[in-house]
Short mmCIF file of C-alpha atoms in Angstrom, two decimals:
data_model
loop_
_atom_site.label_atom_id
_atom_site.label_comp_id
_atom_site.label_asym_id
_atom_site.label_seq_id
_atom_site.Cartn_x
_atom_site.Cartn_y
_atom_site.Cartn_z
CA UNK A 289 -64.48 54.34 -43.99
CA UNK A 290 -63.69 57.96 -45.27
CA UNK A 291 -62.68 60.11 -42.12
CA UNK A 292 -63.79 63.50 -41.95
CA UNK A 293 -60.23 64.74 -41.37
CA UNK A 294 -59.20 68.11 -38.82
CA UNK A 295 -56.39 70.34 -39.36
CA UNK A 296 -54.16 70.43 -36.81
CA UNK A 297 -54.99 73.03 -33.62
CA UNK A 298 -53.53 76.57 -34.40
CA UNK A 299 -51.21 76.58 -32.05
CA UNK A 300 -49.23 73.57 -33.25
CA UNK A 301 -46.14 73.65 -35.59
CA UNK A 302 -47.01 72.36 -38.80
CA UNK A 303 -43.76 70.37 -38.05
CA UNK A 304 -45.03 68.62 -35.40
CA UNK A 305 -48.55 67.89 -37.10
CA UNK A 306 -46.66 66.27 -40.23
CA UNK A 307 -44.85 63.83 -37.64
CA UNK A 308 -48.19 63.43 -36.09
CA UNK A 309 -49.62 62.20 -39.43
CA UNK A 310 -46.66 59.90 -40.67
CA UNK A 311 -46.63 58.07 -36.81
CA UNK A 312 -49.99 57.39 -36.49
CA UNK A 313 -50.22 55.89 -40.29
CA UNK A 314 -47.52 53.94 -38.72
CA UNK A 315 -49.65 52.47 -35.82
CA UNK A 316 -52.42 51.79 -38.62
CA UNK A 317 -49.86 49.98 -40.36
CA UNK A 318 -48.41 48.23 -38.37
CA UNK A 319 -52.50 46.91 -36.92
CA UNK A 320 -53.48 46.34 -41.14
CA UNK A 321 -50.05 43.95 -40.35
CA UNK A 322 -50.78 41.99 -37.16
CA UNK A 323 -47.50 43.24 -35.82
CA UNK A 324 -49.53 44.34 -32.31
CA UNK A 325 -49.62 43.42 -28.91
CA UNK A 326 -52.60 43.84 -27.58
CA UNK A 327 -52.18 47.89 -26.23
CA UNK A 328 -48.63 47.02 -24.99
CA UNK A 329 -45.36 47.76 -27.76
CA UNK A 330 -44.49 51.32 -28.61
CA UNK A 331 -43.43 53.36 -32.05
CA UNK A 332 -41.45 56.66 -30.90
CA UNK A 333 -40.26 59.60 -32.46
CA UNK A 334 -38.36 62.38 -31.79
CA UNK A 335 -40.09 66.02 -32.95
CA UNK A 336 -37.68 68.32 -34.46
CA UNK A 337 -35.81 71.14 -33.52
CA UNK A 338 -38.26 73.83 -35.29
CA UNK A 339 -40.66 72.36 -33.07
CA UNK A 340 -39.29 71.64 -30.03
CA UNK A 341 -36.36 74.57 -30.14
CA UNK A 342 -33.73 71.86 -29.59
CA UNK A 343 -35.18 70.19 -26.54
CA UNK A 344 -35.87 66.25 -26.64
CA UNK A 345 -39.32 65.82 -26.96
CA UNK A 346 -41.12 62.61 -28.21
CA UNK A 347 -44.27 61.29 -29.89
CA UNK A 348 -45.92 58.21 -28.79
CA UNK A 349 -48.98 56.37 -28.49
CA UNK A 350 -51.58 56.73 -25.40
CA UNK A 351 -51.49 53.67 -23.52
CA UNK A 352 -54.63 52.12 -23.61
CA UNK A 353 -55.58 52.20 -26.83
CA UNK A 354 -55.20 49.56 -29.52
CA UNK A 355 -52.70 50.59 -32.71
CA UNK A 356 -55.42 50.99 -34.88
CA UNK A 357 -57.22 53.37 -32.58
CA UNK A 358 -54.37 55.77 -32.37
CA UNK A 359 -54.80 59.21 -34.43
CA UNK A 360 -52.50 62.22 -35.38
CA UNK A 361 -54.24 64.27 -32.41
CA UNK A 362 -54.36 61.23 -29.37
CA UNK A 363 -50.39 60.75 -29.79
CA UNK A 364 -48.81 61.79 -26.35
CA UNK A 365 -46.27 64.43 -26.58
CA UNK A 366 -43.25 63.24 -23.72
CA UNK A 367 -39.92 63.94 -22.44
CA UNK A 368 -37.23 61.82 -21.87
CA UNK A 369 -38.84 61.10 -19.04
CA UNK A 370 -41.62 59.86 -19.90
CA UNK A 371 -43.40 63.41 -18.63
CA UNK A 372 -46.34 64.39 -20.66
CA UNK A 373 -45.94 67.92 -22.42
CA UNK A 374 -49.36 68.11 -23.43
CA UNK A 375 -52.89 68.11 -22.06
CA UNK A 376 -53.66 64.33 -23.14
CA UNK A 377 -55.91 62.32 -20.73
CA UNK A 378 -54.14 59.16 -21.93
CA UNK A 379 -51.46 57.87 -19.60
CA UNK A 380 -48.08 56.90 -20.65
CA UNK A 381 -46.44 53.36 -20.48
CA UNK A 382 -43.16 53.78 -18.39
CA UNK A 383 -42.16 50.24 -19.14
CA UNK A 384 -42.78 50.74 -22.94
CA UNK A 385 -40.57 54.30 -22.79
CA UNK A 386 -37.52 52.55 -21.08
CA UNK A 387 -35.72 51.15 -23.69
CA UNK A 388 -36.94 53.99 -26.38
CA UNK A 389 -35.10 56.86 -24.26
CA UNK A 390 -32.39 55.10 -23.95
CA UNK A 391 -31.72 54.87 -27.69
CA UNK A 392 -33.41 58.64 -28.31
CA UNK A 393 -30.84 59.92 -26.02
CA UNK A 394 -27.55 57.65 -26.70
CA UNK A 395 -27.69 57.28 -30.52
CA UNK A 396 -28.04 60.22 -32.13
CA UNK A 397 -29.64 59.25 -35.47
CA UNK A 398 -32.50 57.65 -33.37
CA UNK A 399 -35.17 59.84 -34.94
CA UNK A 400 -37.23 56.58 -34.78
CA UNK A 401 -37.73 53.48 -32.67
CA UNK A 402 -39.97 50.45 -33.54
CA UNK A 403 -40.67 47.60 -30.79
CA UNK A 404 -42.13 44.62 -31.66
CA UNK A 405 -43.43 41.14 -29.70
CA UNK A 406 -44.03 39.26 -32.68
CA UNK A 407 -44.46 35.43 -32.38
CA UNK A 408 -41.65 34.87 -35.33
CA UNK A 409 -39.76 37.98 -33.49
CA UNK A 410 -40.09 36.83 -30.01
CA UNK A 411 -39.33 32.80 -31.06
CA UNK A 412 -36.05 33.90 -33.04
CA UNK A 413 -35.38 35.99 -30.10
CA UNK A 414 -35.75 32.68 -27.66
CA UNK A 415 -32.92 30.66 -30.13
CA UNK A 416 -29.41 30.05 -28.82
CA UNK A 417 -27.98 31.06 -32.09
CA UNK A 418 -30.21 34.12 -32.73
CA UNK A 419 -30.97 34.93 -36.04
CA UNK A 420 -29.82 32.19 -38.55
CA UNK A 421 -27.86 33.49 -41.72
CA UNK A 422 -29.57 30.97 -44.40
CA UNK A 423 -32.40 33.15 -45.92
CA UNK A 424 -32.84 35.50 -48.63
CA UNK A 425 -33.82 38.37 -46.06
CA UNK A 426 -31.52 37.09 -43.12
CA UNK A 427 -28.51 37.62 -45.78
CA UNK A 428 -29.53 41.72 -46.31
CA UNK A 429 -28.60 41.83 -42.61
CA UNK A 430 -24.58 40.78 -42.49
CA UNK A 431 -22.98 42.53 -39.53
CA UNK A 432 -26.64 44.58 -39.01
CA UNK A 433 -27.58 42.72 -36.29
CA UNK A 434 -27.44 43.25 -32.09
CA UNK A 435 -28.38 40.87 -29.55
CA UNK A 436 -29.16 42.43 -26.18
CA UNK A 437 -29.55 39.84 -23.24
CA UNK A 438 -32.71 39.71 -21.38
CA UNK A 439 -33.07 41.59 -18.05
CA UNK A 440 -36.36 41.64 -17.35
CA UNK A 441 -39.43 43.83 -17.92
CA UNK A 442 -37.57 47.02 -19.31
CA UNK A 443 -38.83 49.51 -16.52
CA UNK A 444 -35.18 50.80 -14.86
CA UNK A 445 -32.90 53.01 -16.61
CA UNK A 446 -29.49 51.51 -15.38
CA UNK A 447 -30.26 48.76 -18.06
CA UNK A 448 -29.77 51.60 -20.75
CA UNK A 449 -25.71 51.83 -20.73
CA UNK A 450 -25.56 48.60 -21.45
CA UNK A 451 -28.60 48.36 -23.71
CA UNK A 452 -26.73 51.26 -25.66
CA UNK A 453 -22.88 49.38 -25.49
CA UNK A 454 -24.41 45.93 -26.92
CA UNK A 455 -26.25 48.33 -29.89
CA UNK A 456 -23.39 49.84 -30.59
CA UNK A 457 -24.16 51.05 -34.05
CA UNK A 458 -26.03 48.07 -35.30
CA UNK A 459 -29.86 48.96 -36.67
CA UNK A 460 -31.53 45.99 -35.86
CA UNK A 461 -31.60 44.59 -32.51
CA UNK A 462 -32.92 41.27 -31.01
CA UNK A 463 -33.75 41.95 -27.69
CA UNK A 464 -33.25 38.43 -26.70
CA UNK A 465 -35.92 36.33 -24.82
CA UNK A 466 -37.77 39.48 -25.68
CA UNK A 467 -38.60 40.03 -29.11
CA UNK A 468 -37.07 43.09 -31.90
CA UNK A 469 -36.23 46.50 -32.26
CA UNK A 470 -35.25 49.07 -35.09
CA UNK A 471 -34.44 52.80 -35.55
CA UNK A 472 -33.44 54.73 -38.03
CA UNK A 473 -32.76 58.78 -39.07
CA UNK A 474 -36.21 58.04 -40.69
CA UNK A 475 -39.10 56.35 -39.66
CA UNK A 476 -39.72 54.95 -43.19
CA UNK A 477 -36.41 53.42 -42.96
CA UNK A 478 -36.54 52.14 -39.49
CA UNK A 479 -39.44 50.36 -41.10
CA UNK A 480 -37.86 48.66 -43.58
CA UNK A 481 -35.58 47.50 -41.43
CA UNK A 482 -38.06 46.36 -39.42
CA UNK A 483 -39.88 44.34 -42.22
CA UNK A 484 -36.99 42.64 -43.36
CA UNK A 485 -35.58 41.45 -39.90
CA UNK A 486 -39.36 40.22 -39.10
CA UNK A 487 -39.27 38.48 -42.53
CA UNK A 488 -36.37 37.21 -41.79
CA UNK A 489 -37.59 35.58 -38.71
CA UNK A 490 -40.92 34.35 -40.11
CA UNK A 491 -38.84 32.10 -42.91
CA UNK A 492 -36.62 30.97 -40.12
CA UNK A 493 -39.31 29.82 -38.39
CA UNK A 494 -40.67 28.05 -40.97
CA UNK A 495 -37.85 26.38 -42.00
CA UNK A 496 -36.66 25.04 -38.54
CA UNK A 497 -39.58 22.77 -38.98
CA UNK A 498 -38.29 21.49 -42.55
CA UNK A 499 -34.83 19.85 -41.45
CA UNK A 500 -31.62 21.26 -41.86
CA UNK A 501 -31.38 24.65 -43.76
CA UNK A 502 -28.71 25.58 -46.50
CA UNK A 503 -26.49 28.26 -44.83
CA UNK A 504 -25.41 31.18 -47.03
CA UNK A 505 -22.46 31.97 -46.79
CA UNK A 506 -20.27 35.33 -45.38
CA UNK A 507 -18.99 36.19 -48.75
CA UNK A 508 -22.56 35.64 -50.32
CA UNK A 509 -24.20 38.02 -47.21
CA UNK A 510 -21.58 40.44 -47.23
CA UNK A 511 -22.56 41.00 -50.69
CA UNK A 512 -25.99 41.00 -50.96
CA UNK A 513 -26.52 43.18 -48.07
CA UNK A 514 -24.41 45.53 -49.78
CA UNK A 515 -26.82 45.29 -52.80
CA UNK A 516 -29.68 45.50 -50.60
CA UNK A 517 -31.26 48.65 -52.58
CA UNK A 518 -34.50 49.45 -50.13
CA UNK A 519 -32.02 50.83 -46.94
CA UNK A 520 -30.33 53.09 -49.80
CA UNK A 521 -31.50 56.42 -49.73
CA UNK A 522 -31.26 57.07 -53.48
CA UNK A 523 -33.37 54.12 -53.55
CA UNK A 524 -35.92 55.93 -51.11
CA UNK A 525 -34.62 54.28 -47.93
CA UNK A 526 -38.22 52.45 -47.46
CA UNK A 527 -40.63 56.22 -48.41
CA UNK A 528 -41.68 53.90 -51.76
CA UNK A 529 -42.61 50.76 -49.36
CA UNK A 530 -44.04 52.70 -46.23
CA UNK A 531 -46.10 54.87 -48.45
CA UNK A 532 -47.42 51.75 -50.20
CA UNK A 533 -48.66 50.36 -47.25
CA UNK A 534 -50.19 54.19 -46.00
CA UNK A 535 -52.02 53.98 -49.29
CA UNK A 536 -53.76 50.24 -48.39
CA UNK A 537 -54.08 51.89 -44.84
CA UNK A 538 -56.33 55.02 -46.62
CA UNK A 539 -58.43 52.70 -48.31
CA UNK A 540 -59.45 50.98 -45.12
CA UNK A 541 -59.70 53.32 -42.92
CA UNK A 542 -58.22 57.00 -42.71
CA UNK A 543 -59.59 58.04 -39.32
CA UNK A 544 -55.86 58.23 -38.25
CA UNK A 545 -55.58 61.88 -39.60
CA UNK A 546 -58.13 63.17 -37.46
#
């Protein structure tokens, strides 16, 4: 349906409003994929320093509302906290901010954080061996990879320090019994990331049902996740793919500007 879009209130950086826009195409994107969870699973980002004056601040969604509901104006503005900075009615999820603050505030190039429960996430994430190095999109993660063991519903903050040690500096996690997680300097490129680990576990899944899989091997990964050409920013670091998919998003439904 064609939206009949708002520019953003006066008083807001145009900053802020442009992070506004990309996150909640994200949301939209993410519903035109099935990657949701009901209201529940989060998409953060941190707003910049010309907005925020150096201060961590955060965007993310108002919980209640189903991804494809969420707009440019309903995103909650938070602390690390989990404090609303804004005027919002819509609460905040403290068990959904948990594990995003954590990263936010230990890894600095965490401009963005993806969460996901997907069923192929969530069943990889339930496998002994984790994710299984014999698929095309497996082998553009060698050595990308975290596992983070399962501590229950992620709603106290001593679980961050070790949340943060078992990251390390690894992209992709696999929160393990849990489902997956990605960040990134970018959110187009946390998204990518995202997409190809979730790929990754959709073919798994498939396959396990097939018999045994042909593994490929470290030399062959090593190598082709070196020529892995969408995480590359002179390749676009995943603008080309995300904005793809923003493009399908406008033609269903724009109502996320407003």
């Amino acid at each position: 349906m064609n939206a009949v879009l708002k520019s953003p209130p006066a008083s807001m950086h145009p900053d802020e409003w442009k992070e506004r826009l990309q996150l909640a195409a994200c949301y939209r994107v993410f519903a035109m994929l099935g990657w949701t969870e009901m209201i529940y699973n989060h998409i953060t980002v941190r707003l910049p320093d010309s907005v925020t004056g150096g201060a961590k601040q955060f965007l993310i969604n108002p919980f209640g509302l189903h991804y494809s509901e969420v707009t440019a104006s309903n995103l909650l503005k938070i602390d690390l906290l989990g404090n609303k900075l804004d005027d919002n009615p819509w609460p905040v999820n403290p068990a959904g901010f948990t594990v995003h603050a954590a990263i936010h505030d230990g890894l600095p190039g965490a401009h963005c954080v993806m969460h996901t429960h997907t069923t192929a996430g969530v069943a990889v994430a339930c496998t002994q061996g984790g994710l299984a190095q014999n698929n095309f999109y497996s082998a553009q993660l060698h050595d990308l990879v975290a596992y983070h063991d399962f501590e229950g519903i992620t709603i106290h903050a001593d679980e961050a320090p070790r949340l943060l040690k078992n990251i390390g500096d690894k992209p992709v996690v696999i929160l393990r019994n849990h489902g997956l997680l990605a960040w990134a300097s970018t959110l187009p490129l946390a998204f990518v990331r995202l997409w190809t680990l979730q790929r990754a576990c959709e073919i798994q899944m498939a396959q396990a049902a097939m018999g045994p899989a042909i593994t490929v091997s470290e030399a062959v990964a090593r190598k082709t996740t070196h020529d892995s050409f969408q995480f590359d920013a002179q390749f676009g670091a995943g603008q080309d793919v995300f904005d793809a998919l923003v493009r399908q998003v406008d033609r269903i439904d724009d109502s996320y500007k407003n």
